[in-house]
Amino acid sequence: MISPLLANLYLHYAFDNWITKSFPGVKFERYADDIVIHCATEEETREVETALKERLKECGLTLHPEKTKVVYCKDSNRKGWYPTKKFTFLGYTFQPRRASNSSTGQKFTNFLPAVSKEAGKKFRTRLKVLGILRMRHLSIGELAHELNLRLRGWYEYFRHYYPSALSSMTQWLDNCLVRWLRRKYVLSWAAAIARLNRLARRGPRTFVHWMFRFPGRAV
């Protein structure tokens, strides 16, 4: 498709070159028309926002009224108050999160990315539409193959930042596997859980998401 390419080239002229020259100390990230701009103070933020509105108007564009917002990147060193303290970019939600020093174990708050709720919901919907987890005619190995084709890319993309946030997806997938075992082998819920946990112990890499299970945790 040529239109996304042309739009990207136009924004390179309309936004990238402009902000680099107009505000050389301001850093930014842009993916297509999704942009994050970093400002040091609220005053600088308002200055950039006002100038940007004028620039886009000159180029026949406008800011999205719902998606455009000022976010305070709150952490242990930024103790001020602001109503908006999180934003989502490329499937990651950035917000204050608990963290710990790897050397001392000391707990603190950092402004960190993790998989967004929207990204998780979208992926679950996609799996439901594909219907893989309803295919009872498959063997465990065949089910793992079909499922892993979809899981591998998703987990590879989101595992790099705050991987503990993947636990809800991992738990959901395990629950789906329990339901699959129940229907295929006509098992009780408890028997299906026990069987799944035995499979996980014998082959912890059978399913991609099992690498993100907490050690020793049952379904």
PDB file of N, CA and C in Angstrom, residues 126-176:
ATOM      1  N   ARG A 126      -8.545 -12.576  19.147  1.00  0.00           N
ATOM      2  CA  ARG A 126      -8.011 -13.193  17.933  1.00  0.00           C
ATOM      3  C   ARG A 126      -7.953 -14.712  18.061  1.00  0.00           C
ATOM      4  N   LEU A 127      -7.499 -15.191  19.217  1.00  0.00           N
ATOM      5  CA  LEU A 127      -7.422 -16.638  19.435  1.00  0.00           C
ATOM      6  C   LEU A 127      -8.814 -17.268  19.443  1.00  0.00           C
ATOM      7  N   LYS A 128      -9.778 -16.564  20.018  1.00  0.00           N
ATOM      8  CA  LYS A 128     -11.149 -17.082  20.045  1.00  0.00           C
ATOM      9  C   LYS A 128     -11.713 -17.185  18.631  1.00  0.00           C
ATOM     10  N   VAL A 129     -11.440 -16.188  17.803  1.00  0.00           N
ATOM     11  CA  VAL A 129     -11.933 -16.195  16.426  1.00  0.00           C
ATOM     12  C   VAL A 129     -11.305 -17.340  15.633  1.00  0.00           C
ATOM     13  N   LEU A 130     -10.023 -17.596  15.853  1.00  0.00           N
ATOM     14  CA  LEU A 130      -9.341 -18.692  15.165  1.00  0.00           C
ATOM     15  C   LEU A 130      -9.893 -20.053  15.590  1.00  0.00           C
ATOM     16  N   GLY A 131     -10.360 -20.144  16.822  1.00  0.00           N
ATOM     17  CA  GLY A 131     -10.994 -21.368  17.302  1.00  0.00           C
ATOM     18  C   GLY A 131     -10.052 -22.529  17.571  1.00  0.00           C
ATOM     19  N   ILE A 132      -8.760 -22.265  17.703  1.00  0.00           N
ATOM     20  CA  ILE A 132      -7.783 -23.345  17.916  1.00  0.00           C
ATOM     21  C   ILE A 132      -8.069 -24.105  19.205  1.00  0.00           C
ATOM     22  N   LEU A 133      -8.454 -23.374  20.248  1.00  0.00           N
ATOM     23  CA  LEU A 133      -8.675 -23.993  21.551  1.00  0.00           C
ATOM     24  C   LEU A 133     -10.007 -24.743  21.641  1.00  0.00           C
ATOM     25  N   ARG A 134     -10.714 -24.815  20.524  1.00  0.00           N
ATOM     26  CA  ARG A 134     -11.921 -25.640  20.470  1.00  0.00           C
ATOM     27  C   ARG A 134     -11.723 -26.882  19.584  1.00  0.00           C
ATOM     28  N   MET A 135     -10.514 -27.061  19.070  1.00  0.00           N
ATOM     29  CA  MET A 135     -10.238 -28.174  18.153  1.00  0.00           C
ATOM     30  C   MET A 135      -9.872 -29.431  18.936  1.00  0.00           C
ATOM     31  N   ARG A 136     -10.877 -30.171  19.345  1.00  0.00           N
ATOM     32  CA  ARG A 136     -10.652 -31.351  20.174  1.00  0.00           C
ATOM     33  C   ARG A 136     -10.069 -32.537  19.398  1.00  0.00           C
ATOM     34  N   HIS A 137     -10.104 -32.475  18.082  1.00  0.00           N
ATOM     35  CA  HIS A 137      -9.559 -33.581  17.293  1.00  0.00           C
ATOM     36  C   HIS A 137      -8.033 -33.575  17.272  1.00  0.00           C
ATOM     37  N   LEU A 138      -7.412 -32.474  17.702  1.00  0.00           N
ATOM     38  CA  LEU A 138      -5.950 -32.377  17.710  1.00  0.00           C
ATOM     39  C   LEU A 138      -5.363 -33.143  18.882  1.00  0.00           C
ATOM     40  N   SER A 139      -4.123 -33.600  18.700  1.00  0.00           N
ATOM     41  CA  SER A 139      -3.373 -34.152  19.829  1.00  0.00           C
ATOM     42  C   SER A 139      -2.751 -32.993  20.596  1.00  0.00           C
ATOM     43  N   ILE A 140      -2.191 -33.265  21.763  1.00  0.00           N
ATOM     44  CA  ILE A 140      -1.518 -32.217  22.531  1.00  0.00           C
ATOM     45  C   ILE A 140      -0.397 -31.585  21.706  1.00  0.00           C
ATOM     46  N   GLY A 141       0.375 -32.425  21.032  1.00  0.00           N
ATOM     47  CA  GLY A 141       1.472 -31.921  20.216  1.00  0.00           C
ATOM     48  C   GLY A 141       0.984 -31.043  19.082  1.00  0.00           C
ATOM     49  N   GLU A 142      -0.095 -31.455  18.440  1.00  0.00           N
ATOM     50  CA  GLU A 142      -0.654 -30.669  17.336  1.00  0.00           C
ATOM     51  C   GLU A 142      -1.251 -29.359  17.846  1.00  0.00           C
ATOM     52  N   LEU A 143      -1.910 -29.421  18.995  1.00  0.00           N
ATOM     53  CA  LEU A 143      -2.466 -28.206  19.588  1.00  0.00           C
ATOM     54  C   LEU A 143      -1.349 -27.225  19.941  1.00  0.00           C
ATOM     55  N   ALA A 144      -0.284 -27.747  20.545  1.00  0.00           N
ATOM     56  CA  ALA A 144       0.854 -26.900  20.918  1.00  0.00           C
ATOM     57  C   ALA A 144       1.458 -26.239  19.682  1.00  0.00           C
ATOM     58  N   HIS A 145       1.590 -27.003  18.601  1.00  0.00           N
ATOM     59  CA  HIS A 145       2.162 -26.449  17.358  1.00  0.00           C
ATOM     60  C   HIS A 145       1.310 -25.302  16.834  1.00  0.00           C
ATOM     61  N   GLU A 146      -0.006 -25.527  16.736  1.00  0.00           N
ATOM     62  CA  GLU A 146      -0.901 -24.502  16.197  1.00  0.00           C
ATOM     63  C   GLU A 146      -0.946 -23.271  17.093  1.00  0.00           C
ATOM     64  N   LEU A 147      -0.977 -23.505  18.403  1.00  0.00           N
ATOM     65  CA  LEU A 147      -1.062 -22.391  19.339  1.00  0.00           C
ATOM     66  C   LEU A 147       0.251 -21.613  19.407  1.00  0.00           C
ATOM     67  N   ASN A 148       1.354 -22.328  19.421  1.00  0.00           N
ATOM     68  CA  ASN A 148       2.662 -21.670  19.534  1.00  0.00           C
ATOM     69  C   ASN A 148       2.980 -20.787  18.343  1.00  0.00           C
ATOM     70  N   LEU A 149       2.445 -21.138  17.175  1.00  0.00           N
ATOM     71  CA  LEU A 149       2.640 -20.289  15.996  1.00  0.00           C
ATOM     72  C   LEU A 149       2.121 -18.879  16.257  1.00  0.00           C
ATOM     73  N   ARG A 150       1.058 -18.782  17.059  1.00  0.00           N
ATOM     74  CA  ARG A 150       0.472 -17.473  17.382  1.00  0.00           C
ATOM     75  C   ARG A 150       1.069 -16.863  18.640  1.00  0.00           C
ATOM     76  N   LEU A 151       1.415 -17.707  19.602  1.00  0.00           N
ATOM     77  CA  LEU A 151       1.902 -17.201  20.887  1.00  0.00           C
ATOM     78  C   LEU A 151       3.323 -16.648  20.814  1.00  0.00           C
ATOM     79  N   ARG A 152       4.153 -17.287  20.001  1.00  0.00           N
ATOM     80  CA  ARG A 152       5.583 -16.960  20.023  1.00  0.00           C
ATOM     81  C   ARG A 152       5.842 -15.484  19.738  1.00  0.00           C
ATOM     82  N   GLY A 153       5.256 -14.953  18.681  1.00  0.00           N
ATOM     83  CA  GLY A 153       5.496 -13.555  18.331  1.00  0.00           C
ATOM     84  C   GLY A 153       4.960 -12.595  19.375  1.00  0.00           C
ATOM     85  N   TRP A 154       3.774 -12.914  19.914  1.00  0.00           N
ATOM     86  CA  TRP A 154       3.162 -12.026  20.904  1.00  0.00           C
ATOM     87  C   TRP A 154       4.002 -11.960  22.170  1.00  0.00           C
ATOM     88  N   TYR A 155       4.401 -13.125  22.682  1.00  0.00           N
ATOM     89  CA  TYR A 155       5.208 -13.155  23.905  1.00  0.00           C
ATOM     90  C   TYR A 155       6.602 -12.572  23.678  1.00  0.00           C
ATOM     91  N   GLU A 156       7.174 -12.807  22.499  1.00  0.00           N
ATOM     92  CA  GLU A 156       8.496 -12.256  22.208  1.00  0.00           C
ATOM     93  C   GLU A 156       8.458 -10.729  22.210  1.00  0.00           C
ATOM     94  N   TYR A 157       7.355 -10.170  21.738  1.00  0.00           N
ATOM     95  CA  TYR A 157       7.239  -8.711  21.685  1.00  0.00           C
ATOM     96  C   TYR A 157       7.053  -8.107  23.079  1.00  0.00           C
ATOM     97  N   PHE A 158       6.233  -8.752  23.911  1.00  0.00           N
ATOM     98  CA  PHE A 158       5.882  -8.141  25.198  1.00  0.00           C
ATOM     99  C   PHE A 158       6.720  -8.621  26.385  1.00  0.00           C
ATOM    100  N   ARG A 159       7.581  -9.600  26.205  1.00  0.00           N
ATOM    101  CA  ARG A 159       8.294 -10.164  27.345  1.00  0.00           C
ATOM    102  C   ARG A 159       9.461  -9.308  27.843  1.00  0.00           C
ATOM    103  N   HIS A 160       9.882  -8.337  27.060  1.00  0.00           N
ATOM    104  CA  HIS A 160      11.104  -7.594  27.384  1.00  0.00           C
ATOM    105  C   HIS A 160      10.936  -6.583  28.514  1.00  0.00           C
ATOM    106  N   TYR A 161       9.711  -6.136  28.769  1.00  0.00           N
ATOM    107  CA  TYR A 161       9.491  -5.130  29.802  1.00  0.00           C
ATOM    108  C   TYR A 161       8.419  -5.609  30.780  1.00  0.00           C
ATOM    109  N   TYR A 162       8.766  -5.649  32.049  1.00  0.00           N
ATOM    110  CA  TYR A 162       7.848  -6.027  33.122  1.00  0.00           C
ATOM    111  C   TYR A 162       7.120  -7.329  32.787  1.00  0.00           C
ATOM    112  N   PRO A 163       7.870  -8.404  32.585  1.00  0.00           N
ATOM    113  CA  PRO A 163       7.260  -9.674  32.146  1.00  0.00           C
ATOM    114  C   PRO A 163       6.215 -10.238  33.104  1.00  0.00           C
ATOM    115  N   SER A 164       6.236  -9.832  34.373  1.00  0.00           N
ATOM    116  CA  SER A 164       5.227 -10.344  35.303  1.00  0.00           C
ATOM    117  C   SER A 164       3.819  -9.928  34.881  1.00  0.00           C
ATOM    118  N   ALA A 165       3.718  -8.852  34.074  1.00  0.00           N
ATOM    119  CA  ALA A 165       2.407  -8.409  33.599  1.00  0.00           C
ATOM    120  C   ALA A 165       1.792  -9.400  32.614  1.00  0.00           C
ATOM    121  N   LEU A 166       2.595 -10.349  32.136  1.00  0.00           N
ATOM    122  CA  LEU A 166       2.080 -11.367  31.215  1.00  0.00           C
ATOM    123  C   LEU A 166       1.335 -12.476  31.944  1.00  0.00           C
ATOM    124  N   SER A 167       1.370 -12.457  33.277  1.00  0.00           N
ATOM    125  CA  SER A 167       0.794 -13.565  34.048  1.00  0.00           C
ATOM    126  C   SER A 167      -0.702 -13.742  33.798  1.00  0.00           C
ATOM    127  N   SER A 168      -1.429 -12.645  33.567  1.00  0.00           N
ATOM    128  CA  SER A 168      -2.873 -12.771  33.341  1.00  0.00           C
ATOM    129  C   SER A 168      -3.158 -13.500  32.033  1.00  0.00           C
ATOM    130  N   MET A 169      -2.359 -13.227  30.994  1.00  0.00           N
ATOM    131  CA  MET A 169      -2.518 -13.944  29.726  1.00  0.00           C
ATOM    132  C   MET A 169      -2.149 -15.410  29.889  1.00  0.00           C
ATOM    133  N   THR A 170      -1.065 -15.668  30.610  1.00  0.00           N
ATOM    134  CA  THR A 170      -0.617 -17.038  30.852  1.00  0.00           C
ATOM    135  C   THR A 170      -1.677 -17.828  31.607  1.00  0.00           C
ATOM    136  N   GLN A 171      -2.269 -17.210  32.627  1.00  0.00           N
ATOM    137  CA  GLN A 171      -3.320 -17.872  33.393  1.00  0.00           C
ATOM    138  C   GLN A 171      -4.545 -18.143  32.524  1.00  0.00           C
ATOM    139  N   TRP A 172      -4.901 -17.182  31.693  1.00  0.00           N
ATOM    140  CA  TRP A 172      -6.058 -17.363  30.800  1.00  0.00           C
ATOM    141  C   TRP A 172      -5.830 -18.529  29.839  1.00  0.00           C
ATOM    142  N   LEU A 173      -4.624 -18.613  29.288  1.00  0.00           N
ATOM    143  CA  LEU A 173      -4.304 -19.699  28.360  1.00  0.00           C
ATOM    144  C   LEU A 173      -4.351 -21.050  29.071  1.00  0.00           C
ATOM    145  N   ASP A 174      -3.820 -21.100  30.292  1.00  0.00           N
ATOM    146  CA  ASP A 174      -3.870 -22.353  31.053  1.00  0.00           C
ATOM    147  C   ASP A 174      -5.314 -22.773  31.326  1.00  0.00           C
ATOM    148  N   ASN A 175      -6.158 -21.813  31.655  1.00  0.00           N
ATOM    149  CA  ASN A 175      -7.564 -22.132  31.889  1.00  0.00           C
ATOM    150  C   ASN A 175      -8.233 -22.652  30.613  1.00  0.00           C
ATOM    151  N   CYS A 176      -7.847 -22.080  29.474  1.00  0.00           N
ATOM    152  CA  CYS A 176      -8.377 -22.564  28.196  1.00  0.00           C
ATOM    153  C   CYS A 176      -7.923 -23.998  27.936  1.00  0.00           C
TER     154      CYS A 176
END
